[in-house]
Amino acid sequence: MPENKIYLPEGLRPCAPLTPALLRDALEQETILEAPVERCDGSRALHISLGPIDGLIPREEAISPWISGASRDIALLSLVGKPVCFTVTSLAADEKGAPHALLSRRAVQEKALDHLLETLEPGMLLTCRVTHMESFGAFVDIGCGIVAMLPIERISVSRIPHPAARFRTGQKLLAAVLSIDRENRRFTMTHRELLGTWMENASHFSPGETVQGIVRSIREYGAFVELAPNLSGLADLKEGLKEGDRVSVYIRSIRPEHMKVKLQIIQRLPPPIYPAPLRYQITDGKLERWVYSPPSYEKPPVVTDFTASEISGSDADIIS
């Protein structure tokens, strides 16, 4: 079971219709609720529809100040149309006598951060949600709007040009804590270990099969074709081939002792509409040491040591 089940990422908590009685209970019990932001007014307060009652998150209660970029208007404007977590801080009537609820997202975020800093350790698995992506990695919500970094080289063993080749914004995924900077209250995540070892991925393929793949890298001596996010093979070059092409490939051989898959490209295929679904080999527990390489591998193993937050072995060994 992932370790952030109490403080789920925004967008993963049910948004049930709320009655005045349920809101009063939420106020008394400090229950975490979630609903989409309807609009952001000129004072940068967030307006939320709570069924029969209007909710308001004042600007100072919308984002905790320790979050990077919290003081910028775009941090608030970008929340419109998206679900946010909050607690009810007061119930009253507005100037027209209509029921009115004051809400705080900041209070939830501060509780979530305190909990994550106190309980998380490297190797623990979390449910995450992709918030946005840059060329260097994906930013993922690990609980109530707390955003962590997932570097591009930690997304999968197979190298990708951009996180959008693997994820979509808003996508739910699993990731493991790689490191924690408690002084600066930052988390770095890793994802590729959950997608399985070389042998776990290679076991889904057999010599003589023809399967689909994506060209991830073109070198003078051949093209690396991704068969799965954690498994690539080498094929001879084909005229007109480009990185990102979807192809059908014939599997010539699978050699665990060299960690190599030899392929032959049959033809180019139409491009995929969406990134391929993720197949996780690990979905719960705590990782301490993950070895990607097969036991028979003739070079030093490719390892993630979560107790030291270090990686041994070379990424070049993985794809070459």
XYZ file of C-alpha atoms in Angstrom:
320
model
C 0.000 0.000 0.000
C 1.483 3.420 -0.949
C 2.511 5.519 2.043
C 0.494 8.681 1.312
C -3.004 7.227 1.512
C -3.992 9.784 4.186
C -2.892 12.804 2.156
C -3.743 11.840 -1.406
C -2.633 13.952 -4.377
C -5.186 16.507 -5.476
C -7.557 15.060 -8.044
C -7.653 11.581 -6.491
C -10.034 12.250 -3.610
C -13.774 11.788 -4.338
C -15.654 15.072 -4.829
C -18.993 14.136 -3.277
C -21.903 16.642 -3.067
C -21.840 18.423 0.286
C -24.818 19.315 2.444
C -24.788 21.950 5.225
C -24.774 19.119 7.774
C -21.745 17.457 6.155
C -19.916 20.791 6.076
C -20.597 21.329 9.778
C -19.200 17.867 10.500
C -16.159 18.646 8.343
C -15.593 21.868 10.284
C -15.736 20.083 13.642
C -13.585 17.123 12.573
C -11.155 19.088 10.354
C -11.944 16.686 7.515
C -10.007 17.074 4.274
C -12.384 17.775 1.393
C -11.815 18.305 -2.314
C -13.645 20.216 -5.041
C -12.758 22.048 -8.275
C -12.019 25.768 -8.303
C -14.770 27.628 -10.160
C -13.025 30.995 -10.512
C -10.279 33.229 -9.157
C -11.462 36.802 -8.461
C -9.557 40.085 -8.661
C -8.280 39.731 -5.103
C -6.948 36.281 -6.078
C -9.387 34.480 -3.787
C -10.542 31.105 -5.047
C -14.267 30.385 -5.334
C -15.518 26.832 -4.945
C -19.025 25.457 -5.331
C -19.962 23.196 -2.423
C -23.418 22.291 -3.635
C -25.927 24.544 -1.857
C -23.153 26.594 -0.243
C -20.491 28.811 -1.800
C -16.940 28.315 -0.580
C -14.116 30.832 -0.557
C -10.385 30.297 -0.139
C -8.750 33.682 0.565
C -5.455 34.273 -1.207
C -3.420 33.855 1.981
C -5.068 30.458 2.546
C -4.698 29.187 -1.029
C -1.018 28.165 -1.050
C 1.464 27.870 1.787
C 4.235 30.473 1.386
C 7.036 27.887 1.597
C 5.961 26.363 -1.735
C 8.159 27.530 -4.597
C 6.385 30.184 -6.672
C 3.524 30.558 -4.188
C 3.690 34.361 -4.303
C 3.177 34.504 -8.073
C -0.306 35.133 -9.449
C 0.029 32.282 -11.922
C 0.202 29.822 -9.031
C -3.392 30.799 -8.204
C -4.723 31.447 -11.688
C -3.592 28.001 -12.823
C -5.820 26.341 -10.200
C -9.059 27.378 -11.929
C -10.888 24.338 -13.219
C -8.753 21.954 -11.171
C -9.604 20.077 -7.938
C -7.983 21.340 -4.730
C -7.920 20.021 -1.164
C -9.120 22.133 1.748
C -10.569 22.156 5.238
C -13.544 24.195 6.410
C -12.454 26.992 8.762
C -15.829 28.704 9.343
C -19.472 28.627 8.300
C -21.464 31.843 8.237
C -23.791 33.900 6.050
C -22.699 36.451 3.475
C -24.057 40.010 3.224
C -27.176 38.668 1.492
C -27.812 36.064 4.158
C -26.797 33.118 1.980
C -24.736 30.286 3.565
C -21.027 30.828 3.097
C -17.971 28.707 3.956
C -14.427 29.907 4.471
C -11.878 27.300 3.454
C -8.135 26.760 3.775
C -5.929 24.847 1.369
C -2.816 26.075 3.155
C -3.781 24.305 6.401
C -4.085 20.973 4.573
C -0.761 21.446 2.786
C 1.087 22.240 6.001
C -0.322 19.166 7.722
C 0.508 17.043 4.694
C 4.078 18.324 4.526
C 4.680 17.792 8.240
C 3.363 14.245 7.908
C 5.456 13.451 4.823
C 8.648 14.865 6.326
C 8.096 12.910 9.533
C 7.133 9.556 8.039
C 8.738 9.195 4.610
C 12.051 7.451 3.970
C 13.912 6.662 0.741
C 12.459 3.602 -0.956
C 8.856 4.162 0.169
C 6.208 4.023 -2.551
C 3.740 6.865 -3.096
C 0.707 7.417 -5.253
C 1.439 10.491 -7.385
C -0.261 12.652 -9.976
C 1.580 14.476 -12.754
C 1.076 18.248 -12.444
C 3.314 19.500 -15.257
C 6.372 18.511 -17.252
C 9.600 20.145 -18.375
C 12.429 18.849 -20.550
C 14.418 17.866 -17.426
C 11.663 15.958 -15.644
C 8.105 15.688 -14.393
C 6.638 17.434 -11.370
C 4.325 15.183 -9.391
C 1.856 15.881 -6.601
C 2.687 13.502 -3.738
C -0.067 14.720 -1.421
C -2.517 17.651 -1.218
C -0.582 19.776 -3.702
C 2.897 19.015 -2.323
C 4.981 18.796 -5.496
C 8.102 16.642 -5.872
C 10.599 16.353 -8.700
C 10.886 13.238 -10.853
C 14.030 13.705 -12.990
C 13.791 12.498 -16.570
C 16.590 9.956 -16.066
C 14.590 8.412 -13.198
C 11.399 7.894 -15.249
C 12.481 4.740 -17.072
C 15.570 2.813 -18.053
C 14.841 3.426 -21.721
C 15.867 7.008 -22.413
C 13.176 9.397 -23.589
C 13.443 12.887 -25.116
C 10.815 14.430 -22.837
C 8.584 13.210 -19.972
C 5.589 13.656 -22.295
C 6.838 10.576 -24.151
C 5.943 8.544 -21.050
C 3.273 10.525 -19.134
C 0.279 12.798 -19.555
C -0.527 15.790 -17.356
C -2.985 14.682 -14.680
C -1.933 11.030 -14.926
C -1.929 8.910 -11.783
C 1.219 6.876 -11.240
C 3.378 5.201 -8.611
C 6.854 6.411 -7.651
C 9.386 5.725 -4.918
C 11.084 8.313 -2.732
C 14.687 8.625 -3.908
C 15.881 11.325 -1.505
C 14.550 13.852 1.014
C 15.990 17.317 1.633
C 14.457 17.960 5.034
C 16.137 21.333 5.479
C 14.609 22.726 2.290
C 11.529 20.484 2.518
C 11.954 18.944 -0.910
C 11.463 15.428 -2.240
C 13.029 13.719 -5.237
C 11.254 10.710 -6.690
C 12.191 7.778 -8.892
C 9.941 5.684 -11.102
C 12.024 3.309 -13.182
C 12.625 0.731 -10.442
C 8.892 0.004 -10.283
C 8.846 -0.955 -13.972
C 10.932 -4.065 -13.363
C 14.384 -5.509 -13.909
C 15.924 -6.495 -17.219
C 14.923 -10.127 -16.738
C 11.365 -9.259 -15.648
C 10.895 -7.241 -18.827
C 12.729 -9.642 -21.130
C 10.545 -12.519 -19.897
C 7.617 -11.053 -21.858
C 9.464 -11.550 -25.166
C 10.930 -14.518 -27.059
C 13.297 -14.907 -30.024
C 11.344 -15.385 -33.235
C 8.526 -13.038 -32.241
C 7.653 -9.841 -34.090
C 6.523 -7.057 -31.770
C 6.070 -3.301 -31.676
C 8.641 -0.802 -30.434
C 9.683 2.848 -30.479
C 12.999 4.102 -31.817
C 14.654 5.965 -28.954
C 18.217 6.497 -30.200
C 20.058 6.280 -33.512
C 23.793 5.660 -33.562
C 26.269 4.954 -36.350
C 26.163 1.263 -35.527
C 22.403 0.857 -35.152
C 19.123 1.997 -33.659
C 17.993 1.371 -30.087
C 14.343 0.344 -30.066
C 12.290 0.411 -26.862
C 10.270 -2.759 -26.391
C 9.117 -1.732 -22.909
C 9.944 1.308 -20.738
C 12.724 -0.705 -19.053
C 13.916 -2.737 -22.030
C 15.540 -1.734 -25.319
C 17.186 -3.713 -28.088
C 19.611 -2.904 -30.893
C 18.587 -3.102 -34.546
C 20.434 -2.457 -37.789
C 19.795 0.960 -39.293
C 16.979 1.348 -41.807
C 16.806 4.167 -44.350
C 14.651 7.106 -43.281
C 14.423 5.964 -39.656
C 13.946 8.738 -37.058
C 13.924 8.880 -33.260
C 10.369 8.530 -32.021
C 9.278 6.302 -34.916
C 6.990 3.437 -34.009
C 8.155 0.233 -35.695
C 7.564 -3.484 -35.837
C 10.674 -5.521 -35.018
C 11.672 -9.161 -35.293
C 13.472 -10.458 -32.172
C 16.629 -12.236 -33.304
C 18.137 -13.074 -29.898
C 17.954 -12.299 -26.173
C 21.254 -12.589 -24.273
C 21.009 -12.002 -20.487
C 24.754 -12.422 -19.896
C 25.367 -9.367 -22.100
C 22.026 -7.689 -21.282
C 21.356 -7.367 -25.008
C 18.399 -7.899 -27.305
C 19.150 -8.135 -31.019
C 16.380 -6.900 -33.320
C 15.544 -6.515 -36.986
C 13.247 -3.667 -38.034
C 10.409 -4.869 -40.266
C 8.592 -1.610 -41.023
C 7.507 1.754 -39.661
C 4.039 1.957 -38.086
C 1.621 4.874 -37.537
C 2.591 6.961 -34.504
C 0.931 6.114 -31.162
C -1.890 8.406 -30.042
C -1.054 8.160 -26.332
C 1.910 6.947 -24.282
C 1.782 3.196 -23.682
C 0.144 2.022 -20.422
C 2.570 1.445 -17.564
C 3.085 -2.094 -16.272
C 4.365 -2.002 -12.684
C 6.315 -4.926 -11.241
C 6.367 -3.344 -7.763
C 3.246 -1.777 -6.256
C 3.810 -1.791 -2.492
C 6.403 -2.229 0.220
C 9.660 -0.357 0.732
C 12.653 -0.685 -1.579
C 16.143 -0.927 -0.135
C 18.252 -2.229 -3.007
C 17.144 -2.706 -6.604
C 19.310 -4.577 -9.099
C 18.379 -4.063 -12.738
C 21.009 -6.387 -14.217
C 20.532 -10.172 -14.605
C 22.530 -12.387 -12.185
C 24.583 -13.653 -15.150
C 25.518 -10.172 -16.343
C 29.247 -10.049 -17.016
C 29.766 -6.393 -16.028
C 29.257 -4.641 -12.643
C 25.523 -4.656 -11.848
C 23.297 -1.627 -12.328
C 21.947 -0.939 -8.828
C 19.851 1.612 -6.963
C 20.755 1.643 -3.276
C 17.968 3.470 -1.449
C 19.830 3.306 1.835
C 22.537 5.530 0.347
C 20.516 7.255 -2.416
C 23.237 6.241 -4.851
C 23.359 4.358 -8.130
C 26.137 1.995 -9.118
C 26.797 0.727 -12.597
C 26.564 2.779 -15.772
C 23.463 3.801 -17.684
C 25.540 3.128 -20.766
C 25.533 -0.541 -19.730
C 21.743 -0.531 -19.816
C 21.225 0.460 -23.431
C 24.470 -0.406 -25.215
